[in-house]
Amino acid sequence: MEELSKNASESSKRHYVDNCRWIREAGKHQLVVGSQARILYANEQGRKAIALAFNKAIAEGRLKGPVVLSRDHHDVSGTDSPFRETSNIEDGSQFCADMAIQNVIGDSFRGATWVAIHNGGGVGWGEVINGGFGLLLDGSEDAAERAKMMLSWDVLNGIARRSWSGHPLAQETASAAMAAQPKLIITVPHQPPSDQLLDSCFRDS
């Protein structure tokens, strides 16, 4: 994590600083059922690094047994709702429940131990579609490869979805991800030269 923070973008750097501090001071935390004990927000590279560190610790016997990684459905790929995480998609497609479905299908093909589609989290039945996963780490090389493939998709699916909708930070993140992974191709949308272009196309002559 410390290494990743050195090359992180300005928009990501503060998250790495928080995460590194959280990990360094984990032994001081009073573990409770809730976010203080179990949730640590990280980007795609950070999540893969954390998963691989857990898997290595299991392989070396520093952890006594397997670990299951998951995430809340309040995540970049996990929630389709115009009232929650996809409310910042402003091209009209925030009403489509496509991203969570694509998310779990992609996770299942890339090594998730299980996936789930559920409805209603946080805003009520019929108002949101959620996608989730569980990923078992057992210290094996196979688990490490599955973690890298699946966690990459789990994050970048949502980044791509937001990038297509015109979200500028998502476009920046998608471009950075492609630069870091030559095999990754995300179609980046072309922005109109002015906000008035579409209006002029439909204006009465």
mmCIF file of C-alpha atoms in Angstrom:
data_model
loop_
_atom_site.group_PDB
_atom_site.id
_atom_site.type_symbol
_atom_site.label_atom_id
_atom_site.label_comp_id
_atom_site.label_asym_id
_atom_site.label_seq_id
_atom_site.Cartn_x
_atom_site.Cartn_y
_atom_site.Cartn_z
ATOM 1 C CA MET A 1 0.000 0.000 0.000
ATOM 2 C CA GLU A 2 2.832 2.388 0.819
ATOM 3 C CA GLU A 3 4.355 1.758 -2.623
ATOM 4 C CA LEU A 4 1.041 2.308 -4.387
ATOM 5 C CA SER A 5 0.528 5.614 -2.593
ATOM 6 C CA LYS A 6 3.734 7.050 -4.103
ATOM 7 C CA ASN A 7 2.388 6.833 -7.661
ATOM 8 C CA ALA A 8 -1.272 7.503 -6.919
ATOM 9 C CA SER A 9 -3.157 10.364 -8.533
ATOM 10 C CA GLU A 10 -3.969 13.387 -6.407
ATOM 11 C CA SER A 11 -7.606 12.286 -6.224
ATOM 12 C CA SER A 12 -6.569 8.849 -4.851
ATOM 13 C CA LYS A 13 -3.595 9.793 -2.688
ATOM 14 C CA ARG A 14 -5.608 10.831 0.375
ATOM 15 C CA HIS A 15 -7.381 7.450 0.370
ATOM 16 C CA TYR A 16 -4.039 5.647 0.422
ATOM 17 C CA VAL A 17 -2.839 7.811 3.306
ATOM 18 C CA ASP A 18 -5.970 6.932 5.289
ATOM 19 C CA ASN A 19 -5.694 3.235 4.425
ATOM 20 C CA CYS A 20 -2.009 2.966 5.333
ATOM 21 C CA ARG A 21 -2.707 4.589 8.681
ATOM 22 C CA TRP A 22 -5.692 2.261 9.260
ATOM 23 C CA ILE A 23 -3.540 -0.814 8.569
ATOM 24 C CA ARG A 24 -0.570 0.372 10.660
ATOM 25 C CA GLU A 25 -2.810 1.091 13.643
ATOM 26 C CA ALA A 26 -5.126 -1.922 13.239
ATOM 27 C CA GLY A 27 -3.763 -3.541 16.383
ATOM 28 C CA LYS A 28 -4.919 -0.589 18.474
ATOM 29 C CA HIS A 29 -8.491 -0.702 17.226
ATOM 30 C CA GLN A 30 -11.141 -2.182 19.462
ATOM 31 C CA LEU A 31 -12.772 -4.629 17.083
ATOM 32 C CA VAL A 32 -16.516 -4.197 16.849
ATOM 33 C CA VAL A 33 -19.196 -5.421 14.485
ATOM 34 C CA GLY A 34 -19.184 -2.477 12.113
ATOM 35 C CA SER A 35 -17.049 -0.305 9.930
ATOM 36 C CA GLN A 36 -14.228 0.211 12.451
ATOM 37 C CA ALA A 37 -13.333 -3.457 12.264
ATOM 38 C CA ARG A 38 -14.112 -4.636 8.804
ATOM 39 C CA ILE A 39 -14.435 -1.978 6.102
ATOM 40 C CA LEU A 40 -11.467 -0.373 4.402
ATOM 41 C CA TYR A 41 -12.109 1.600 1.236
ATOM 42 C CA ALA A 42 -9.553 1.205 -1.535
ATOM 43 C CA ASN A 43 -9.285 1.555 -5.290
ATOM 44 C CA GLU A 44 -8.687 -1.317 -7.715
ATOM 45 C CA GLN A 45 -4.928 -1.541 -7.184
ATOM 46 C CA GLY A 46 -5.321 -1.223 -3.426
ATOM 47 C CA ARG A 47 -7.914 -3.988 -3.231
ATOM 48 C CA LYS A 48 -5.734 -6.379 -5.207
ATOM 49 C CA ALA A 49 -2.730 -5.554 -3.012
ATOM 50 C CA ILE A 50 -4.725 -6.178 0.169
ATOM 51 C CA ALA A 51 -6.127 -9.469 -1.148
ATOM 52 C CA LEU A 52 -2.690 -10.713 -2.186
ATOM 53 C CA ALA A 53 -1.244 -9.735 1.200
ATOM 54 C CA PHE A 54 -3.975 -11.735 2.962
ATOM 55 C CA ASN A 55 -3.387 -14.704 0.664
ATOM 56 C CA LYS A 56 0.384 -14.594 1.247
ATOM 57 C CA ALA A 57 -0.127 -14.400 5.019
ATOM 58 C CA ILE A 58 -2.316 -17.524 4.843
ATOM 59 C CA ALA A 59 0.271 -19.376 2.725
ATOM 60 C CA GLU A 60 3.026 -18.484 5.205
ATOM 61 C CA GLY A 61 0.952 -19.512 8.228
ATOM 62 C CA ARG A 62 0.758 -16.014 9.702
ATOM 63 C CA LEU A 63 -3.019 -16.299 9.438
ATOM 64 C CA LYS A 64 -4.442 -19.513 10.846
ATOM 65 C CA GLY A 65 -7.092 -20.164 8.235
ATOM 66 C CA PRO A 66 -8.796 -19.000 5.033
ATOM 67 C CA VAL A 67 -10.201 -15.481 4.670
ATOM 68 C CA VAL A 68 -13.335 -14.445 2.795
ATOM 69 C CA LEU A 69 -13.264 -11.027 1.130
ATOM 70 C CA SER A 70 -16.429 -9.253 0.178
ATOM 71 C CA ARG A 71 -17.674 -5.699 -0.035
ATOM 72 C CA ASP A 72 -20.719 -3.727 0.857
ATOM 73 C CA HIS A 73 -23.135 -3.158 -1.996
ATOM 74 C CA HIS A 74 -22.497 0.582 -1.555
ATOM 75 C CA ASP A 75 -19.699 0.386 -4.047
ATOM 76 C CA VAL A 76 -18.574 1.524 -7.462
ATOM 77 C CA SER A 77 -20.062 -1.489 -9.281
ATOM 78 C CA GLY A 78 -22.494 -2.842 -6.723
ATOM 79 C CA THR A 79 -25.498 -0.519 -6.735
ATOM 80 C CA ASP A 80 -27.910 0.586 -9.444
ATOM 81 C CA SER A 81 -30.247 3.255 -8.117
ATOM 82 C CA PRO A 82 -31.054 6.863 -9.037
ATOM 83 C CA PHE A 83 -31.309 7.479 -5.280
ATOM 84 C CA ARG A 84 -27.935 6.054 -4.232
ATOM 85 C CA GLU A 85 -24.506 5.407 -5.740
ATOM 86 C CA THR A 86 -25.544 5.813 -9.384
ATOM 87 C CA SER A 87 -27.339 9.092 -8.709
ATOM 88 C CA ASN A 88 -24.204 10.813 -10.061
ATOM 89 C CA ILE A 89 -24.830 9.305 -13.505
ATOM 90 C CA GLU A 90 -26.531 12.232 -15.170
ATOM 91 C CA ASP A 91 -27.043 11.125 -18.782
ATOM 92 C CA GLY A 92 -30.473 9.614 -18.053
ATOM 93 C CA SER A 93 -29.247 6.037 -17.695
ATOM 94 C CA GLN A 94 -29.183 6.157 -13.888
ATOM 95 C CA PHE A 95 -32.630 4.549 -14.091
ATOM 96 C CA CYS A 96 -31.232 1.400 -15.781
ATOM 97 C CA ALA A 97 -30.376 -1.597 -13.583
ATOM 98 C CA ASP A 98 -27.630 -2.935 -15.829
ATOM 99 C CA MET A 99 -24.407 -2.392 -13.898
ATOM 100 C CA ALA A 100 -25.075 -4.642 -10.892
ATOM 101 C CA ILE A 101 -26.116 -7.504 -13.188
ATOM 102 C CA GLN A 102 -23.009 -7.130 -15.364
ATOM 103 C CA ASN A 103 -20.958 -6.931 -12.181
ATOM 104 C CA VAL A 104 -21.969 -10.291 -10.729
ATOM 105 C CA ILE A 105 -21.819 -12.076 -14.095
ATOM 106 C CA GLY A 106 -18.289 -10.783 -14.634
ATOM 107 C CA ASP A 107 -17.288 -11.625 -11.050
ATOM 108 C CA SER A 108 -18.561 -15.192 -11.443
ATOM 109 C CA PHE A 109 -16.508 -15.772 -14.600
ATOM 110 C CA ARG A 110 -13.381 -14.319 -13.022
ATOM 111 C CA GLY A 111 -13.238 -16.443 -9.899
ATOM 112 C CA ALA A 112 -15.725 -15.271 -7.266
ATOM 113 C CA THR A 113 -16.626 -18.035 -4.821
ATOM 114 C CA TRP A 114 -20.233 -16.855 -4.863
ATOM 115 C CA VAL A 115 -22.246 -13.924 -6.179
ATOM 116 C CA ALA A 116 -25.621 -12.450 -5.239
ATOM 117 C CA ILE A 117 -28.209 -10.113 -6.709
ATOM 118 C CA HIS A 118 -30.447 -8.465 -4.134
ATOM 119 C CA ASN A 119 -32.993 -5.690 -4.045
ATOM 120 C CA GLY A 120 -33.935 -2.803 -1.826
ATOM 121 C CA GLY A 121 -30.781 -2.093 0.183
ATOM 122 C CA GLY A 122 -31.008 1.299 1.870
ATOM 123 C CA VAL A 123 -33.788 2.880 -0.167
ATOM 124 C CA GLY A 124 -36.487 0.231 -0.310
ATOM 125 C CA TRP A 125 -37.792 -2.612 -2.438
ATOM 126 C CA GLY A 126 -37.972 -1.737 -6.122
ATOM 127 C CA GLU A 127 -35.766 1.327 -5.754
ATOM 128 C CA VAL A 128 -32.360 -0.331 -6.129
ATOM 129 C CA ILE A 129 -30.640 -3.432 -7.531
ATOM 130 C CA ASN A 130 -27.487 -4.587 -5.712
ATOM 131 C CA GLY A 131 -24.752 -6.995 -6.781
ATOM 132 C CA GLY A 132 -22.357 -8.649 -4.332
ATOM 133 C CA PHE A 133 -19.738 -11.384 -4.068
ATOM 134 C CA GLY A 134 -17.696 -13.527 -1.725
ATOM 135 C CA LEU A 135 -14.094 -14.466 -2.546
ATOM 136 C CA LEU A 136 -12.335 -17.213 -0.591
ATOM 137 C CA LEU A 137 -8.577 -16.816 -0.101
ATOM 138 C CA ASP A 138 -6.833 -20.023 0.969
ATOM 139 C CA GLY A 139 -3.175 -19.196 0.372
ATOM 140 C CA SER A 140 -2.973 -20.933 -2.994
ATOM 141 C CA GLU A 141 -1.610 -19.529 -6.249
ATOM 142 C CA ASP A 142 -5.020 -20.162 -7.792
ATOM 143 C CA ALA A 143 -6.667 -17.962 -5.148
ATOM 144 C CA ALA A 144 -4.158 -15.194 -5.875
ATOM 145 C CA GLU A 145 -4.901 -15.293 -9.605
ATOM 146 C CA ARG A 146 -8.652 -15.305 -9.022
ATOM 147 C CA ALA A 147 -8.322 -12.343 -6.663
ATOM 148 C CA LYS A 148 -6.404 -10.294 -9.224
ATOM 149 C CA MET A 149 -8.833 -11.019 -12.055
ATOM 150 C CA MET A 150 -12.041 -10.692 -10.089
ATOM 151 C CA LEU A 151 -11.238 -7.625 -8.010
ATOM 152 C CA SER A 152 -10.027 -5.784 -11.096
ATOM 153 C CA TRP A 153 -13.329 -6.400 -12.878
ATOM 154 C CA ASP A 154 -15.380 -5.734 -9.759
ATOM 155 C CA VAL A 155 -14.056 -2.177 -9.604
ATOM 156 C CA LEU A 156 -13.460 -1.304 -13.261
ATOM 157 C CA ASN A 157 -16.935 -2.390 -14.370
ATOM 158 C CA GLY A 158 -18.351 0.513 -12.376
ATOM 159 C CA ILE A 159 -15.604 2.894 -13.499
ATOM 160 C CA ALA A 160 -16.379 2.095 -17.151
ATOM 161 C CA ARG A 161 -20.118 2.539 -16.589
ATOM 162 C CA ARG A 162 -19.640 5.984 -15.091
ATOM 163 C CA SER A 163 -17.069 6.935 -17.714
ATOM 164 C CA TRP A 164 -19.541 6.147 -20.493
ATOM 165 C CA SER A 165 -22.105 8.382 -18.810
ATOM 166 C CA GLY A 166 -19.724 11.354 -18.985
ATOM 167 C CA HIS A 167 -18.457 11.462 -15.400
ATOM 168 C CA PRO A 168 -15.056 13.270 -15.604
ATOM 169 C CA LEU A 169 -13.359 11.592 -12.603
ATOM 170 C CA ALA A 170 -14.395 8.157 -13.899
ATOM 171 C CA GLN A 171 -12.913 8.988 -17.289
ATOM 172 C CA GLU A 172 -9.664 10.019 -15.618
ATOM 173 C CA THR A 173 -9.608 6.787 -13.601
ATOM 174 C CA ALA A 174 -10.413 4.633 -16.651
ATOM 175 C CA SER A 175 -7.558 6.213 -18.618
ATOM 176 C CA ALA A 176 -5.141 5.630 -15.732
ATOM 177 C CA ALA A 177 -6.254 1.992 -15.433
ATOM 178 C CA MET A 178 -5.669 1.383 -19.150
ATOM 179 C CA ALA A 179 -2.214 2.958 -18.926
ATOM 180 C CA ALA A 180 -1.338 0.589 -16.072
ATOM 181 C CA GLN A 181 -2.836 -2.496 -17.765
ATOM 182 C CA PRO A 182 -2.052 -2.686 -21.507
ATOM 183 C CA LYS A 183 -4.598 -5.480 -22.093
ATOM 184 C CA LEU A 184 -7.432 -3.419 -20.612
ATOM 185 C CA ILE A 185 -9.560 -1.556 -23.148
ATOM 186 C CA ILE A 186 -12.385 0.735 -22.007
ATOM 187 C CA THR A 187 -14.180 2.747 -24.654
ATOM 188 C CA VAL A 188 -13.807 6.377 -23.613
ATOM 189 C CA PRO A 189 -16.668 8.612 -24.776
ATOM 190 C CA HIS A 190 -16.062 11.681 -26.909
ATOM 191 C CA GLN A 191 -17.256 14.899 -25.353
ATOM 192 C CA PRO A 192 -19.196 17.369 -27.515
ATOM 193 C CA PRO A 193 -17.256 20.579 -28.190
ATOM 194 C CA SER A 194 -19.933 22.587 -26.412
ATOM 195 C CA ASP A 195 -22.906 22.009 -24.149
ATOM 196 C CA GLN A 196 -25.132 23.679 -26.711
ATOM 197 C CA LEU A 197 -24.321 21.268 -29.569
ATOM 198 C CA LEU A 198 -27.154 18.816 -28.940
ATOM 199 C CA ASP A 199 -29.620 21.629 -28.303
ATOM 200 C CA SER A 200 -28.747 23.170 -31.658
ATOM 201 C CA CYS A 201 -29.302 19.859 -33.444
ATOM 202 C CA PHE A 202 -32.909 19.693 -32.266
ATOM 203 C CA ARG A 203 -33.740 23.387 -32.467
ATOM 204 C CA ASP A 204 -36.461 24.372 -34.914
ATOM 205 C CA SER A 205 -34.990 25.985 -37.965
#
